[in-house]
mmCIF file of C-alpha atoms and ligand atoms in Angstrom:
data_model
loop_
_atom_site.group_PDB
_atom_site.id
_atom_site.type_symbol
_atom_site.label_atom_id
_atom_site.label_comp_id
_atom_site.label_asym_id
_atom_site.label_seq_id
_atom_site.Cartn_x
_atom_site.Cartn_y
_atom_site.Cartn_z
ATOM 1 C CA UNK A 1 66.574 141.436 62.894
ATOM 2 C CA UNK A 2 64.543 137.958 63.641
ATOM 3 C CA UNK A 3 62.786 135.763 61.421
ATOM 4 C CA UNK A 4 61.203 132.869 61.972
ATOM 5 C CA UNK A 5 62.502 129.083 61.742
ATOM 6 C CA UNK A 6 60.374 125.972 60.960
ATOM 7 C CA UNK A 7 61.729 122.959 61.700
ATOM 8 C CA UNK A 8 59.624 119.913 60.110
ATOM 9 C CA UNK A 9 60.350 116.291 61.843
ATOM 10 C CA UNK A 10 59.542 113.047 61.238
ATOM 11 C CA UNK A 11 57.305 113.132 64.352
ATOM 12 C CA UNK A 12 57.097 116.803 65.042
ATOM 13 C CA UNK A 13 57.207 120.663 63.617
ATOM 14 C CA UNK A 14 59.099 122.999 66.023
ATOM 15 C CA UNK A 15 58.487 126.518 65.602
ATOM 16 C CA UNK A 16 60.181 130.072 67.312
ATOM 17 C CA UNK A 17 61.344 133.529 66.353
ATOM 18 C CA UNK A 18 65.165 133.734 66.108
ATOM 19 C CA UNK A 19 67.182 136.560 66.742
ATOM 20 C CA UNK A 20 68.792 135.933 63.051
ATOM 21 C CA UNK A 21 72.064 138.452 64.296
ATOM 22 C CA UNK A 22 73.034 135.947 67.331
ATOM 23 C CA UNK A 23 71.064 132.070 66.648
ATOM 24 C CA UNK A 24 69.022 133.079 70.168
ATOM 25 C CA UNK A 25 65.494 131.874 69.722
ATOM 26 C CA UNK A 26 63.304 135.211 71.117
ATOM 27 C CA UNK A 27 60.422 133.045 71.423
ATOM 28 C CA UNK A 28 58.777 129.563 72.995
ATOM 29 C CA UNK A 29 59.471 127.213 71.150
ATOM 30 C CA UNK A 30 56.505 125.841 69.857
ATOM 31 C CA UNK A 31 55.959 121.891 69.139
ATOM 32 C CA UNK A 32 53.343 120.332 67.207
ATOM 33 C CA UNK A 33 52.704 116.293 67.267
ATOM 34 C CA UNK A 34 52.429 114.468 64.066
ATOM 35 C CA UNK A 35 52.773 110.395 63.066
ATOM 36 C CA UNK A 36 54.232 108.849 59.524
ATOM 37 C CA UNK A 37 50.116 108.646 59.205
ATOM 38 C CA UNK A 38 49.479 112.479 59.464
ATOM 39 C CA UNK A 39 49.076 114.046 55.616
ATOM 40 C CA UNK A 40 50.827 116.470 54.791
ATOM 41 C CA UNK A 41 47.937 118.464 54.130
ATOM 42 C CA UNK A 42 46.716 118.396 58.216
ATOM 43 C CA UNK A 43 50.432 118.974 59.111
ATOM 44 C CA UNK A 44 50.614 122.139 57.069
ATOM 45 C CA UNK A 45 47.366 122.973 58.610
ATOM 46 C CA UNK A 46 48.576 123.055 61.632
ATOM 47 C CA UNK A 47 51.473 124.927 61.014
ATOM 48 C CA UNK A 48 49.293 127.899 59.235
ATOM 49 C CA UNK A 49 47.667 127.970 62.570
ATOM 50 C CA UNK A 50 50.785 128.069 64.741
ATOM 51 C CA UNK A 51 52.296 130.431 62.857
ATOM 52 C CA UNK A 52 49.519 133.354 63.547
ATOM 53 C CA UNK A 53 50.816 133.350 66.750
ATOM 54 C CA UNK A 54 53.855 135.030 64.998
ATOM 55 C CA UNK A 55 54.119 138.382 63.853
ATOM 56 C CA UNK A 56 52.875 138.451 60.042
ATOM 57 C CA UNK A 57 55.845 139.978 58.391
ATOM 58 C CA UNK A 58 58.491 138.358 59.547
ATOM 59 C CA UNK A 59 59.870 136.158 56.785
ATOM 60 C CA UNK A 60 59.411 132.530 57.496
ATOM 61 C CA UNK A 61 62.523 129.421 57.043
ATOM 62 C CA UNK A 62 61.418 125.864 56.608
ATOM 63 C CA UNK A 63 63.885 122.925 57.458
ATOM 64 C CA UNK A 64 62.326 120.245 55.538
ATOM 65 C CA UNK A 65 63.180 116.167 55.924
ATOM 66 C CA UNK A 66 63.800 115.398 52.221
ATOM 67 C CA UNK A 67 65.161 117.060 48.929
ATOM 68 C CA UNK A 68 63.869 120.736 48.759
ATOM 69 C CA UNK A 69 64.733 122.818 45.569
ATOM 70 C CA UNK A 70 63.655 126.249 45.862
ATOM 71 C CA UNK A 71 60.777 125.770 48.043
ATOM 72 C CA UNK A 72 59.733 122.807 46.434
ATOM 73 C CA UNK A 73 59.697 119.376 47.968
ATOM 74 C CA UNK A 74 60.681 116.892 46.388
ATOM 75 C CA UNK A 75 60.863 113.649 48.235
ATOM 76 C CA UNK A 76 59.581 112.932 52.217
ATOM 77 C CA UNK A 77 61.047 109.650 53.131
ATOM 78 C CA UNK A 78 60.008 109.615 56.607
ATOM 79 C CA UNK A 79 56.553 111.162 55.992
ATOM 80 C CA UNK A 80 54.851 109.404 53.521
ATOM 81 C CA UNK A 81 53.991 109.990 50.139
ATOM 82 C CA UNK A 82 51.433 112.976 49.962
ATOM 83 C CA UNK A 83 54.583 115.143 50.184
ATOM 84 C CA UNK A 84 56.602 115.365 47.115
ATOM 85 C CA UNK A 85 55.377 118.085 44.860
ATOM 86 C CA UNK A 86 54.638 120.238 47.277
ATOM 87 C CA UNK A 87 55.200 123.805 47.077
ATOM 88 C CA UNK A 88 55.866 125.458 50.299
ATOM 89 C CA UNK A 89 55.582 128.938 49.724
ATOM 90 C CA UNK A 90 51.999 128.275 48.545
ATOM 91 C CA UNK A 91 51.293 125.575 50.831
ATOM 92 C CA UNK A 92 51.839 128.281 53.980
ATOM 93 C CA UNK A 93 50.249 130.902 52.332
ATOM 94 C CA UNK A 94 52.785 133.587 53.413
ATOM 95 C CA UNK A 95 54.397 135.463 51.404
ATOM 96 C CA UNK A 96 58.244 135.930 52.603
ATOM 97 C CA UNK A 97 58.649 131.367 52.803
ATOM 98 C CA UNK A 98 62.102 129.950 52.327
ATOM 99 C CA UNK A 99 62.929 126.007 52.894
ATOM 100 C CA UNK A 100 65.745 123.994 52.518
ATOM 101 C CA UNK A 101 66.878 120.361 53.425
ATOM 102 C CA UNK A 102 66.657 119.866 57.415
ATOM 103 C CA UNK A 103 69.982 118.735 57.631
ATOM 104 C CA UNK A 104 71.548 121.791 55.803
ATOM 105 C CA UNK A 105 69.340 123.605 57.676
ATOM 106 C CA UNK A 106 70.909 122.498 60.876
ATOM 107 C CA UNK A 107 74.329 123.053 59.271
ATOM 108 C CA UNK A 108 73.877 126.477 58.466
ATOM 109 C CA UNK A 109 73.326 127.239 62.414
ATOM 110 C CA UNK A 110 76.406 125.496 63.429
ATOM 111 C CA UNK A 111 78.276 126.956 60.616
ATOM 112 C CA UNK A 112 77.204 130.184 61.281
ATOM 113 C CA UNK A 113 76.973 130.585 65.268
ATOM 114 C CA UNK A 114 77.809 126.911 66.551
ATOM 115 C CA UNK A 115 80.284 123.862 67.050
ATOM 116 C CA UNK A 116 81.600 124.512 63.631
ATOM 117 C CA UNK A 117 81.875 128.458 63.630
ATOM 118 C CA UNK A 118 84.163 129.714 61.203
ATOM 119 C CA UNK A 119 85.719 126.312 60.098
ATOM 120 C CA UNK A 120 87.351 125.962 56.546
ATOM 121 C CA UNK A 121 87.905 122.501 55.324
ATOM 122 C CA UNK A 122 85.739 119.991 55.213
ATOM 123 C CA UNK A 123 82.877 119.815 57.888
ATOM 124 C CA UNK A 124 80.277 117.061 57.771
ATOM 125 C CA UNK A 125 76.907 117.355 59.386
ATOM 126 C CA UNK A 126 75.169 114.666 60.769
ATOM 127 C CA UNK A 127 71.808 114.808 61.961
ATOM 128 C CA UNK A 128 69.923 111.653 64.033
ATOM 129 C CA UNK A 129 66.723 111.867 64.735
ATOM 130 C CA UNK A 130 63.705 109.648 62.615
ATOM 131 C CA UNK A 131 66.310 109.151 59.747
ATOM 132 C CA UNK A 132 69.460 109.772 59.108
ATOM 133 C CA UNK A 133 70.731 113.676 57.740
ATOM 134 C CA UNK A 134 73.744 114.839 56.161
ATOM 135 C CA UNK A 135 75.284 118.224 55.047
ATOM 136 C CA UNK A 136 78.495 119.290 53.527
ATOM 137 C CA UNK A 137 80.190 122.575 54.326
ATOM 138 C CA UNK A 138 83.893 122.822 52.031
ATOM 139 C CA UNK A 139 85.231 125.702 52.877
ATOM 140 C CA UNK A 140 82.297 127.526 54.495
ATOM 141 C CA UNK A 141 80.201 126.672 50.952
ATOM 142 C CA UNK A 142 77.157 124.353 51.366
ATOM 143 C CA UNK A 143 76.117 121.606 49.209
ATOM 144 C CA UNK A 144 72.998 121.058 49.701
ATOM 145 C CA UNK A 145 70.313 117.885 49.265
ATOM 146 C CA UNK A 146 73.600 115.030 49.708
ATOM 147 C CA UNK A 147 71.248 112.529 51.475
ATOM 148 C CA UNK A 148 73.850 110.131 52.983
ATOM 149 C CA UNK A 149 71.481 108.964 55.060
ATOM 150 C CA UNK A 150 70.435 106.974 52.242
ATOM 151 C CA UNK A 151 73.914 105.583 50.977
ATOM 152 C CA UNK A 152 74.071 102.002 50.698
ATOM 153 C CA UNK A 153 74.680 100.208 53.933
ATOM 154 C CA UNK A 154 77.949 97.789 53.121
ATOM 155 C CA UNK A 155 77.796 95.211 55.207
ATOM 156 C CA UNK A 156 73.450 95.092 56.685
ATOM 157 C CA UNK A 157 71.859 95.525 53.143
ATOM 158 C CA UNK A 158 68.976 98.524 52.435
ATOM 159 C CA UNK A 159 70.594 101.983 53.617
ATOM 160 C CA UNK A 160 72.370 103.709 56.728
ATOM 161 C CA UNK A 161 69.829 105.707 57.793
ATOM 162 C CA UNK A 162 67.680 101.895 58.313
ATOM 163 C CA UNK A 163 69.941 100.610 60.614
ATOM 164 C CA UNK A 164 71.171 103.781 62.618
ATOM 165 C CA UNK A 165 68.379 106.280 62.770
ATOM 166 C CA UNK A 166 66.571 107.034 65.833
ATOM 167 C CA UNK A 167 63.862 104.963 64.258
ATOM 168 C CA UNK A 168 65.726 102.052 63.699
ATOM 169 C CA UNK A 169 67.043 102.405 67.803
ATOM 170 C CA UNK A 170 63.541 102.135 68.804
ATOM 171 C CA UNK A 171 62.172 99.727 65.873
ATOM 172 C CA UNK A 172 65.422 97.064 66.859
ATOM 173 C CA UNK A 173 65.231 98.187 70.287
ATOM 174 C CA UNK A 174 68.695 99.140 70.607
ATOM 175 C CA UNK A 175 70.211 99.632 73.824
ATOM 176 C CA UNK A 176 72.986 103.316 73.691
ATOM 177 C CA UNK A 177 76.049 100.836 73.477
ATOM 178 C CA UNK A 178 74.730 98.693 70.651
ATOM 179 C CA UNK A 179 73.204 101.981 68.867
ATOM 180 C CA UNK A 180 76.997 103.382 69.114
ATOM 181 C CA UNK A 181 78.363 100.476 67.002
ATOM 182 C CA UNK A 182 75.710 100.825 64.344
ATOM 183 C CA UNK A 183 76.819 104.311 63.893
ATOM 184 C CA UNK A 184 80.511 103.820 64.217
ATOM 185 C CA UNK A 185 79.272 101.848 61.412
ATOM 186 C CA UNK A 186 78.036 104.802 59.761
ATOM 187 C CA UNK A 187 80.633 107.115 60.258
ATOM 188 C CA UNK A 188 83.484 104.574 58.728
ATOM 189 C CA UNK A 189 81.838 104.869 55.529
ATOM 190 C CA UNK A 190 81.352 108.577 55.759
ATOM 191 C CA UNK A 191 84.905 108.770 56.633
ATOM 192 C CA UNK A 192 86.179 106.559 53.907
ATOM 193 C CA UNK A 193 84.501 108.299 51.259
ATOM 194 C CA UNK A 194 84.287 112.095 52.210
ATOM 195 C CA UNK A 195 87.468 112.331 54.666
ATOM 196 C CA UNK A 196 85.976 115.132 56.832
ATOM 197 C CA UNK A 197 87.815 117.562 59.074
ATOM 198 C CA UNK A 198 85.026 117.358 61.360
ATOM 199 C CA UNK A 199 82.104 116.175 62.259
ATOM 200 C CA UNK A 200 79.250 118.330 64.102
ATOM 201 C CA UNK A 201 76.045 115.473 65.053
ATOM 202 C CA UNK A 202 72.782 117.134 65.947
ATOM 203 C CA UNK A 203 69.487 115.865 65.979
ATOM 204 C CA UNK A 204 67.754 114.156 69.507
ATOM 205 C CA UNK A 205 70.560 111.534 69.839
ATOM 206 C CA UNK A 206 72.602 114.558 71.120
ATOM 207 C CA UNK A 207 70.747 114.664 74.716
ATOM 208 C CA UNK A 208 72.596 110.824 75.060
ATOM 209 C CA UNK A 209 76.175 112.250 73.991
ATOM 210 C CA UNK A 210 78.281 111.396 76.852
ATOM 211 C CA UNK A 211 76.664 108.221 76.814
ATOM 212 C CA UNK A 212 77.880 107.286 73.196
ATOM 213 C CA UNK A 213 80.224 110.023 72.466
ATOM 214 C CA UNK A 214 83.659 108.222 74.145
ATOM 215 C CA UNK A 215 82.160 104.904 72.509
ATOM 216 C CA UNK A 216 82.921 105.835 68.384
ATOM 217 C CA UNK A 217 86.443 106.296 67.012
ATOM 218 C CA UNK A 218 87.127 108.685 64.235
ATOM 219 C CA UNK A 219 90.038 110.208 62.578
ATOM 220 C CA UNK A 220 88.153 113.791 62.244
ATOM 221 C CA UNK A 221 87.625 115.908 65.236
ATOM 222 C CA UNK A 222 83.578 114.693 66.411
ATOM 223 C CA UNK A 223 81.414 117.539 68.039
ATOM 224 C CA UNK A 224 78.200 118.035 69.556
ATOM 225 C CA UNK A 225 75.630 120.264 67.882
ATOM 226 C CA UNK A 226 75.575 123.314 69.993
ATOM 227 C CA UNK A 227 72.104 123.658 69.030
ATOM 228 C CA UNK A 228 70.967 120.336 69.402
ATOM 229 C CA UNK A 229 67.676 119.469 68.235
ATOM 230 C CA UNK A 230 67.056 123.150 67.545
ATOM 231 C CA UNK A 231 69.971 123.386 64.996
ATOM 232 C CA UNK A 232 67.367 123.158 62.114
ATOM 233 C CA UNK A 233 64.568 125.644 63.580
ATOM 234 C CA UNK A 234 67.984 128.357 63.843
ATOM 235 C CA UNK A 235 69.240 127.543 60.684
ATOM 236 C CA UNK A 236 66.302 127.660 58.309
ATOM 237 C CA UNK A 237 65.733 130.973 60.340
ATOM 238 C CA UNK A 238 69.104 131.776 58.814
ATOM 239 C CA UNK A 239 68.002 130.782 55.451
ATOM 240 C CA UNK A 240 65.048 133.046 55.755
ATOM 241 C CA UNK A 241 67.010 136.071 56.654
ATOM 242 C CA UNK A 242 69.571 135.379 53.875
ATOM 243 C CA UNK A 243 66.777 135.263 51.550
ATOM 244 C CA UNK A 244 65.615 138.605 52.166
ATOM 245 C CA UNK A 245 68.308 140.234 52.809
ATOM 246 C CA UNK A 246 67.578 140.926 56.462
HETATM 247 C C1 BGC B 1 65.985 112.290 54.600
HETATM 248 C C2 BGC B 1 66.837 113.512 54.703
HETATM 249 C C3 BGC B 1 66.711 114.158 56.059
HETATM 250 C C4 BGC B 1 66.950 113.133 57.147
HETATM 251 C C5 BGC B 1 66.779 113.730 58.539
HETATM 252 C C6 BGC B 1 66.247 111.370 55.776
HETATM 253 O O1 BGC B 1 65.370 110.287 55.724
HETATM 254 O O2 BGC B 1 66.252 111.575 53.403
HETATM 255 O O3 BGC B 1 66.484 114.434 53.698
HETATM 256 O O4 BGC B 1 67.629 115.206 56.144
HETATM 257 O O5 BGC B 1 66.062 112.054 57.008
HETATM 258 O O6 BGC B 1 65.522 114.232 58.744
#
């Protein structure tokens, strides 16, 4: 049973073929380079290319940086504008495509085989890598498309995701230590308004984690992504297997 995951980045796609019984990719991984500049029509390009390296019927997940509603994307805002609109099944011209956000994506492989296995209650996903990603598991249920990332910032104006991302590190040129407080930040108003049991962050922040980790306070129990920045490529694997039925 494997399917394969697509996760698209706000300076990367990773592609592999995931064992969809265990979360083990059975593949490379493969990575493919883009900028803010690239259109989406050259990205998707590139992906139809990378993906004949894959067998042709496995059925294909797509973690996606924006709102996705049934493999339609509505809104890219870390990737430019020539995304919204876009329909993904059509755009990859295969015919088993499912996508979802990247962040649920990412919480679906925790959920299902990672640092938040099994867990009732109320576990919030929080992905850092070009912006800022959210997902909500209540009692094992998803709700997808939340978009915290994009709440209101209450004290630095614009949003979170401006001021905490792994953009805005290397934009304000933040050293670990003064990146930590902007998300301790972050997480106080997550924690004030959605009072999760835990917290699972993913996304390429994770490779700093004992760096930052022992430097943020919160009441809910904080874990590392088992799958770190792969959590999205594994879950939107998921997604494609619980699509068909595989
Ligand atoms: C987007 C989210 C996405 C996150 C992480 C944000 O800018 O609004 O949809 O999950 O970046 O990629």
């Amino acid at each position: 049973m494997e399917c394969i995951g697509i996760d698209i980045g706000g300076s990367g796609v990773r592609l592999g073929q995931v064992d969809v019984t265990t979360g083990a990719l059975v593949s490379e991984v493969t990575m493919l380079k883009h900028t803010t500049e690239t259109s989406a029509n050259a990205i998707l390009a590139n992906i139809r290319e990378a993906l004949k390296e894959f067998p042709e019927d496995l059925p294909v997940g797509v973690g996606f940086p924006g709102v996705v509603q049934n493999s339609l994307l509505k809104t890219a805002p870390n990737l430019g504008s020539t995304w919204a609109g876009t329909n993904l099944s059509h755009a990859l011209r295969r015919p088993m495509i499912a996508a979802i956000n990247d962040a649920d994506a990412a919480a679906m492989a925790e959920q299902a085989f990672g640092s938040s296995k099994g867990e009732n209650g109320t576990v919030l996903m929080v992905t850092v890598g070009t912006g800022i990603g959210t997902a909500l598991h209540r009692n094992g249920i998803l709700i997808p498309n939340l978009e915290f990332g994009l709440l209101a910032h209450p004290t630095r104006g614009g949003c979170l995701e401006e001021h905490a991302s792994g953009r805005a590190r290397t934009m304000d040129n933040l050293s670990l230590d003064e990146w930590a407080l902007r998300f301790q930040e972050v997480l106080n108003v997550y924690e004030a308004e959605f009072k999760p049991d835990v917290i699972v962050v993913g996304g390429g922040i994770t490779e700093h984690w004992e760096a930052w980790a022992p430097l943020v306070t919160v009441q809910a129990d904080i874990r590392k992504a088992r799958f770190g920045n792969l959590a999205g490529l594994v879950g939107s694997s998921l997604l494609a297997a619980a699509k068909t039925n595989r």
